[in-house]
PDB file of C-alpha atoms in Angstrom:
ATOM      1  CA  MET K   1     -14.429  32.861  82.580  1.00 71.00           C
ATOM      2  CA  LEU K   2     -17.736  31.524  81.296  1.00 78.00           C
ATOM      3  CA  PRO K   3     -18.806  28.363  83.200  1.00 77.00           C
ATOM      4  CA  MET K   4     -20.308  25.202  81.715  1.00 82.00           C
ATOM      5  CA  LEU K   5     -23.879  25.839  80.612  1.00 91.00           C
ATOM      6  CA  GLN K   6     -27.038  23.765  80.545  1.00 93.00           C
ATOM      7  CA  VAL K   7     -29.767  24.183  77.950  1.00 95.00           C
ATOM      8  CA  GLY K   8     -32.569  21.665  78.391  1.00 94.00           C
ATOM      9  CA  ASP K   9     -30.916  18.327  79.124  1.00 95.00           C
ATOM     10  CA  VAL K  10     -27.683  19.294  77.330  1.00 96.00           C
ATOM     11  CA  ILE K  11     -24.496  20.457  79.055  1.00 95.00           C
ATOM     12  CA  LEU K  12     -22.471  22.709  76.749  1.00 94.00           C
ATOM     13  CA  SER K  13     -18.836  23.681  76.791  1.00 94.00           C
ATOM     14  CA  PRO K  14     -18.670  27.509  76.720  1.00 93.00           C
ATOM     15  CA  ASP K  15     -16.390  27.208  73.676  1.00 94.00           C
ATOM     16  CA  ILE K  16     -19.453  26.368  71.574  1.00 95.00           C
ATOM     17  CA  LEU K  17     -20.730  29.900  72.170  1.00 95.00           C
ATOM     18  CA  THR K  18     -17.423  31.764  72.047  1.00 94.00           C
ATOM     19  CA  LYS K  19     -15.139  30.096  69.489  1.00 95.00           C
ATOM     20  CA  TYR K  20     -15.148  31.000  65.805  1.00 96.00           C
ATOM     21  CA  PHE K  21     -15.559  28.280  63.174  1.00 94.00           C
ATOM     22  CA  CYS K  22     -16.608  27.818  59.549  1.00 93.00           C
ATOM     23  CA  CYS K  23     -15.505  24.827  57.482  1.00 88.00           C
ATOM     24  CA  ASP K  24     -13.139  25.733  54.652  1.00 84.00           C
ATOM     25  CA  LEU K  25     -13.196  22.683  52.399  1.00 76.00           C
ATOM     26  CA  ASP K  26     -10.929  24.317  49.817  1.00 76.00           C
ATOM     27  CA  ALA K  27      -8.229  24.711  52.464  1.00 74.00           C
ATOM     28  CA  CYS K  28      -8.488  21.397  54.320  1.00 70.00           C
ATOM     29  CA  GLY K  29      -9.566  19.128  51.462  1.00 66.00           C
ATOM     30  CA  GLY K  30     -12.027  17.275  53.719  1.00 70.00           C
ATOM     31  CA  ALA K  31      -9.289  15.973  56.030  1.00 71.00           C
ATOM     32  CA  CYS K  32     -11.731  15.132  58.841  1.00 72.00           C
ATOM     33  CA  CYS K  33     -13.094  12.266  56.715  1.00 68.00           C
ATOM     34  CA  VAL K  34      -9.601  10.897  56.158  1.00 67.00           C
ATOM     35  CA  GLU K  35      -7.450  11.581  59.214  1.00 68.00           C
ATOM     36  CA  GLY K  36      -7.885   9.916  62.591  1.00 65.00           C
ATOM     37  CA  GLU K  37      -7.582   6.491  64.154  1.00 70.00           C
ATOM     38  CA  SER K  38     -11.139   5.246  63.672  1.00 76.00           C
ATOM     39  CA  GLY K  39     -14.300   5.997  61.743  1.00 87.00           C
ATOM     40  CA  ALA K  40     -17.147   8.355  62.562  1.00 89.00           C
ATOM     41  CA  PRO K  41     -19.238   7.519  65.669  1.00 91.00           C
ATOM     42  CA  LEU K  42     -22.576   5.910  64.804  1.00 94.00           C
ATOM     43  CA  THR K  43     -25.849   4.871  66.359  1.00 94.00           C
ATOM     44  CA  LEU K  44     -27.435   1.522  65.464  1.00 94.00           C
ATOM     45  CA  GLU K  45     -30.133   3.418  63.582  1.00 95.00           C
ATOM     46  CA  GLU K  46     -27.465   5.164  61.504  1.00 96.00           C
ATOM     47  CA  VAL K  47     -25.881   1.819  60.597  1.00 96.00           C
ATOM     48  CA  GLY K  48     -29.265   0.900  59.138  1.00 96.00           C
ATOM     49  CA  GLU K  49     -29.425   4.201  57.236  1.00 96.00           C
ATOM     50  CA  LEU K  50     -25.947   3.621  55.787  1.00 97.00           C
ATOM     51  CA  GLU K  51     -26.964   0.135  54.701  1.00 97.00           C
ATOM     52  CA  ASN K  52     -30.112   1.564  53.103  1.00 96.00           C
ATOM     53  CA  VAL K  53     -28.194   4.099  50.962  1.00 96.00           C
ATOM     54  CA  LEU K  54     -25.309   1.742  50.167  1.00 96.00           C
ATOM     55  CA  GLU K  55     -26.633   0.636  46.780  1.00 96.00           C
ATOM     56  CA  GLU K  56     -27.140   4.256  45.690  1.00 96.00           C
ATOM     57  CA  VAL K  57     -23.613   5.387  46.626  1.00 96.00           C
ATOM     58  CA  TRP K  58     -21.757   2.159  45.774  1.00 97.00           C
ATOM     59  CA  THR K  59     -20.271   3.373  42.490  1.00 95.00           C
ATOM     60  CA  ASP K  60     -19.012   6.567  44.200  1.00 93.00           C
ATOM     61  CA  LEU K  61     -16.850   4.498  46.557  1.00 94.00           C
ATOM     62  CA  SER K  62     -13.313   3.341  45.867  1.00 92.00           C
ATOM     63  CA  ALA K  63     -12.596  -0.312  45.111  1.00 95.00           C
ATOM     64  CA  SER K  64     -10.714  -0.504  48.416  1.00 95.00           C
ATOM     65  CA  ALA K  65     -13.732   0.837  50.314  1.00 95.00           C
ATOM     66  CA  GLN K  66     -16.026  -1.612  48.546  1.00 97.00           C
ATOM     67  CA  ALA K  67     -13.715  -4.469  49.548  1.00 97.00           C
ATOM     68  CA  VAL K  68     -13.748  -3.364  53.212  1.00 96.00           C
ATOM     69  CA  ILE K  69     -17.550  -3.136  53.212  1.00 97.00           C
ATOM     70  CA  ASP K  70     -17.832  -6.568  51.558  1.00 97.00           C
ATOM     71  CA  ARG K  71     -15.558  -7.984  54.270  1.00 95.00           C
ATOM     72  CA  GLN K  72     -16.836  -6.306  57.463  1.00 93.00           C
ATOM     73  CA  GLY K  73     -19.850  -4.167  56.579  1.00 96.00           C
ATOM     74  CA  VAL K  74     -20.401  -0.420  56.887  1.00 96.00           C
ATOM     75  CA  ALA K  75     -19.448  -0.273  60.576  1.00 96.00           C
ATOM     76  CA  TYR K  76     -17.312  -1.903  63.266  1.00 94.00           C
ATOM     77  CA  ASN K  77     -16.475  -1.525  66.953  1.00 92.00           C
ATOM     78  CA  ASP K  78     -13.200   0.352  67.419  1.00 89.00           C
ATOM     79  CA  SER K  79     -10.543  -0.231  70.085  1.00 86.00           C
ATOM     80  CA  GLU K  80     -12.642   1.653  72.659  1.00 86.00           C
ATOM     81  CA  GLY K  81     -15.727  -0.406  71.859  1.00 88.00           C
ATOM     82  CA  ASP K  82     -17.512   2.422  70.038  1.00 89.00           C
ATOM     83  CA  LEU K  83     -19.580   1.753  66.929  1.00 94.00           C
ATOM     84  CA  VAL K  84     -17.973   3.663  64.028  1.00 94.00           C
ATOM     85  CA  THR K  85     -17.926   3.712  60.227  1.00 95.00           C
ATOM     86  CA  SER K  86     -15.576   1.225  58.611  1.00 95.00           C
ATOM     87  CA  ILE K  87     -12.293   2.687  57.392  1.00 93.00           C
ATOM     88  CA  VAL K  88      -9.815   1.996  54.598  1.00 92.00           C
ATOM     89  CA  HIS K  89      -6.052   1.596  55.219  1.00 86.00           C
ATOM     90  CA  GLY K  90      -6.488   2.665  58.842  1.00 82.00           C
ATOM     91  CA  LYS K  91      -7.771   6.151  58.019  1.00 83.00           C
ATOM     92  CA  ASP K  92     -10.275   6.973  55.215  1.00 87.00           C
ATOM     93  CA  CYS K  93     -13.952   6.497  56.041  1.00 91.00           C
ATOM     94  CA  VAL K  94     -15.339   3.967  53.545  1.00 94.00           C
ATOM     95  CA  PHE K  95     -17.904   6.565  52.446  1.00 95.00           C
ATOM     96  CA  THR K  96     -15.351   9.085  51.204  1.00 91.00           C
ATOM     97  CA  CYS K  97     -15.121  10.029  47.557  1.00 87.00           C
ATOM     98  CA  TYR K  98     -12.906  12.563  45.785  1.00 83.00           C
ATOM     99  CA  ASN K  99     -13.337  15.202  43.111  1.00 81.00           C
ATOM    100  CA  LYS K 100     -10.836  15.918  40.324  1.00 80.00           C
ATOM    101  CA  GLU K 101      -8.905  18.310  42.562  1.00 78.00           C
ATOM    102  CA  GLY K 102      -8.423  15.591  45.187  1.00 77.00           C
ATOM    103  CA  CYS K 103     -10.839  17.133  47.688  1.00 79.00           C
ATOM    104  CA  CYS K 104     -12.614  14.585  49.868  1.00 83.00           C
ATOM    105  CA  PHE K 105     -16.412  14.479  50.109  1.00 85.00           C
ATOM    106  CA  CYS K 106     -18.953  12.291  51.884  1.00 91.00           C
ATOM    107  CA  ALA K 107     -20.612  10.016  49.325  1.00 94.00           C
ATOM    108  CA  THR K 108     -23.833   9.766  51.336  1.00 95.00           C
ATOM    109  CA  GLU K 109     -24.128  13.543  51.677  1.00 92.00           C
ATOM    110  CA  LYS K 110     -23.332  13.978  47.972  1.00 92.00           C
ATOM    111  CA  ALA K 111     -26.147  11.578  47.071  1.00 95.00           C
ATOM    112  CA  PHE K 112     -28.516  13.414  49.425  1.00 95.00           C
ATOM    113  CA  ARG K 113     -27.673  16.826  47.915  1.00 93.00           C
ATOM    114  CA  GLU K 114     -28.227  15.402  44.446  1.00 95.00           C
ATOM    115  CA  GLY K 115     -31.687  14.186  45.491  1.00 96.00           C
ATOM    116  CA  ARG K 116     -30.807  10.507  45.171  1.00 95.00           C
ATOM    117  CA  THR K 117     -31.462   9.666  48.845  1.00 94.00           C
ATOM    118  CA  HIS K 118     -33.516  11.003  51.757  1.00 93.00           C
ATOM    119  CA  TRP K 119     -30.753  10.757  54.389  1.00 93.00           C
ATOM    120  CA  SER K 120     -27.520  12.764  54.398  1.00 92.00           C
ATOM    121  CA  LYS K 121     -24.929  11.485  56.895  1.00 93.00           C
ATOM    122  CA  PRO K 122     -24.366  10.461  60.535  1.00 94.00           C
ATOM    123  CA  ILE K 123     -25.117  13.164  63.088  1.00 93.00           C
ATOM    124  CA  SER K 124     -21.555  12.924  64.474  1.00 92.00           C
ATOM    125  CA  CYS K 125     -20.254  14.049  61.053  1.00 89.00           C
ATOM    126  CA  TYR K 126     -22.914  16.721  60.653  1.00 91.00           C
ATOM    127  CA  LEU K 127     -22.157  18.161  64.112  1.00 93.00           C
ATOM    128  CA  TYR K 128     -18.376  18.141  63.794  1.00 91.00           C
ATOM    129  CA  PRO K 129     -16.325  19.755  65.393  1.00 93.00           C
ATOM    130  CA  ILE K 130     -18.838  19.316  68.214  1.00 94.00           C
ATOM    131  CA  ARG K 131     -18.548  15.926  69.884  1.00 92.00           C
ATOM    132  CA  GLU K 132     -21.374  14.456  71.938  1.00 92.00           C
ATOM    133  CA  LYS K 133     -21.230  12.218  75.004  1.00 90.00           C
ATOM    134  CA  ARG K 134     -23.903  10.635  77.170  1.00 87.00           C
ATOM    135  CA  LEU K 135     -23.284  11.492  80.820  1.00 89.00           C
ATOM    136  CA  SER K 136     -23.896   9.212  83.805  1.00 85.00           C
ATOM    137  CA  ASN K 137     -26.650  11.502  85.116  1.00 88.00           C
ATOM    138  CA  GLY K 138     -28.696  10.978  81.935  1.00 86.00           C
ATOM    139  CA  LEU K 139     -27.773  14.321  80.427  1.00 93.00           C
ATOM    140  CA  THR K 140     -25.895  14.845  77.162  1.00 95.00           C
ATOM    141  CA  GLY K 141     -22.591  16.720  77.059  1.00 95.00           C
ATOM    142  CA  ILE K 142     -21.333  18.516  73.948  1.00 96.00           C
ATOM    143  CA  ASN K 143     -17.795  19.837  73.537  1.00 94.00           C
ATOM    144  CA  TYR K 144     -15.708  21.568  70.903  1.00 94.00           C
ATOM    145  CA  HIS K 145     -13.134  19.095  69.535  1.00 90.00           C
ATOM    146  CA  ARG K 146     -10.023  21.004  68.471  1.00 88.00           C
ATOM    147  CA  TRP K 147      -8.004  19.466  65.651  1.00 79.00           C
ATOM    148  CA  SER K 148      -5.023  20.827  63.754  1.00 81.00           C
ATOM    149  CA  VAL K 149      -6.643  20.031  60.389  1.00 77.00           C
ATOM    150  CA  CYS K 150      -9.315  22.641  61.195  1.00 84.00           C
ATOM    151  CA  HIS K 151      -7.018  25.686  61.563  1.00 87.00           C
ATOM    152  CA  ALA K 152      -8.377  27.132  58.312  1.00 88.00           C
ATOM    153  CA  ALA K 153     -11.943  26.744  59.611  1.00 92.00           C
ATOM    154  CA  VAL K 154     -11.083  28.771  62.718  1.00 93.00           C
ATOM    155  CA  ARG K 155      -9.524  31.482  60.560  1.00 94.00           C
ATOM    156  CA  LYS K 156     -12.538  31.577  58.236  1.00 94.00           C
ATOM    157  CA  GLY K 157     -14.931  31.699  61.205  1.00 94.00           C
ATOM    158  CA  LYS K 158     -13.087  34.764  62.543  1.00 95.00           C
ATOM    159  CA  GLU K 159     -13.211  36.430  59.122  1.00 96.00           C
ATOM    160  CA  LEU K 160     -16.980  35.853  58.933  1.00 96.00           C
ATOM    161  CA  ASN K 161     -17.581  36.564  62.657  1.00 96.00           C
ATOM    162  CA  LEU K 162     -19.288  33.177  62.883  1.00 96.00           C
ATOM    163  CA  ARG K 163     -19.337  31.234  66.148  1.00 96.00           C
ATOM    164  CA  LEU K 164     -19.643  27.452  66.435  1.00 96.00           C
ATOM    165  CA  TYR K 165     -23.290  27.495  67.533  1.00 97.00           C
ATOM    166  CA  GLN K 166     -24.139  29.712  64.541  1.00 97.00           C
ATOM    167  CA  PHE K 167     -22.188  27.690  61.982  1.00 96.00           C
ATOM    168  CA  LEU K 168     -23.746  24.459  63.276  1.00 96.00           C
ATOM    169  CA  LYS K 169     -27.318  25.763  63.540  1.00 97.00           C
ATOM    170  CA  ASP K 170     -28.845  23.155  61.195  1.00 94.00           C
ATOM    171  CA  PRO K 171     -27.109  20.095  62.696  1.00 94.00           C
ATOM    172  CA  LEU K 172     -27.865  21.301  66.242  1.00 97.00           C
ATOM    173  CA  ILE K 173     -31.531  21.633  65.286  1.00 97.00           C
ATOM    174  CA  ARG K 174     -31.474  18.194  63.635  1.00 93.00           C
ATOM    175  CA  ARG K 175     -30.006  16.673  66.792  1.00 95.00           C
ATOM    176  CA  PHE K 176     -31.785  18.564  69.580  1.00 96.00           C
ATOM    177  CA  GLY K 177     -34.772  20.273  67.927  1.00 97.00           C
ATOM    178  CA  LYS K 178     -35.806  23.814  67.001  1.00 97.00           C
ATOM    179  CA  GLU K 179     -37.231  24.540  70.457  1.00 97.00           C
ATOM    180  CA  TRP K 180     -33.911  23.605  72.056  1.00 97.00           C
ATOM    181  CA  TYR K 181     -31.961  25.801  69.608  1.00 98.00           C
ATOM    182  CA  ASP K 182     -34.289  28.742  70.305  1.00 98.00           C
ATOM    183  CA  GLU K 183     -33.619  28.257  74.018  1.00 97.00           C
ATOM    184  CA  LEU K 184     -29.881  28.265  73.262  1.00 97.00           C
ATOM    185  CA  LEU K 185     -30.234  31.596  71.410  1.00 97.00           C
ATOM    186  CA  ALA K 186     -32.172  33.031  74.354  1.00 96.00           C
ATOM    187  CA  THR K 187     -29.350  31.910  76.661  1.00 94.00           C
ATOM    188  CA  VAL K 188     -26.827  33.625  74.382  1.00 95.00           C
ATOM    189  CA  ASP K 189     -28.832  36.857  74.551  1.00 95.00           C
ATOM    190  CA  VAL K 190     -28.810  36.758  78.357  1.00 93.00           C
ATOM    191  CA  LEU K 191     -25.057  36.066  78.453  1.00 92.00           C
ATOM    192  CA  LYS K 192     -24.411  38.953  76.064  1.00 91.00           C
ATOM    193  CA  ALA K 193     -26.567  41.299  78.151  1.00 92.00           C
ATOM    194  CA  GLU K 194     -24.634  40.286  81.283  1.00 90.00           C
ATOM    195  CA  GLY K 195     -21.284  40.802  79.550  1.00 87.00           C
ATOM    196  CA  TRP K 196     -20.180  37.157  79.591  1.00 88.00           C
ATOM    197  CA  ILE K 197     -19.769  36.978  75.802  1.00 87.00           C
ATOM    198  CA  GLU K 198     -19.454  39.541  73.035  1.00 81.00           C
TER     199      GLU K 198
END
């Protein structure tokens, strides 16, 4: 069994290199933005970014989401004390919006893709299903978060022969840098050569 790995100052679960994954929005309908007990994890800087794009995405948000934001802002501290996006009716992120087919999208990412803003979405959303945690020794740990709503993504990843670290190349580079990602690929090559992974 492949042990935990370290690339730079990041400790990785081996699942990130071995498990298949590719989001299938048609199948899940964007459930990760709707399901769950709290909003998406945020940094203080990201709260500022959300506030900066708020005017641009305001009309894409539901009236209920607008009311929540008017009352408590774009973020709050959840029951574990973590800073997260505000949510509507105990589930939907306030930045969700829906198309005619009922599929959920991120309003901030939609605005970014349409060229209306220069910032897409929180890194915790961009990296999902990888979850990040600061460790007591100063290192960062990243793990694969398994969730039943992502079964279709696992199936699609297998069909495309796409592993988590490949599917999440861009967000991993955004979070840790191109040099770090290149080091990760070099580590993968060594592990393949030694027979640890296919």
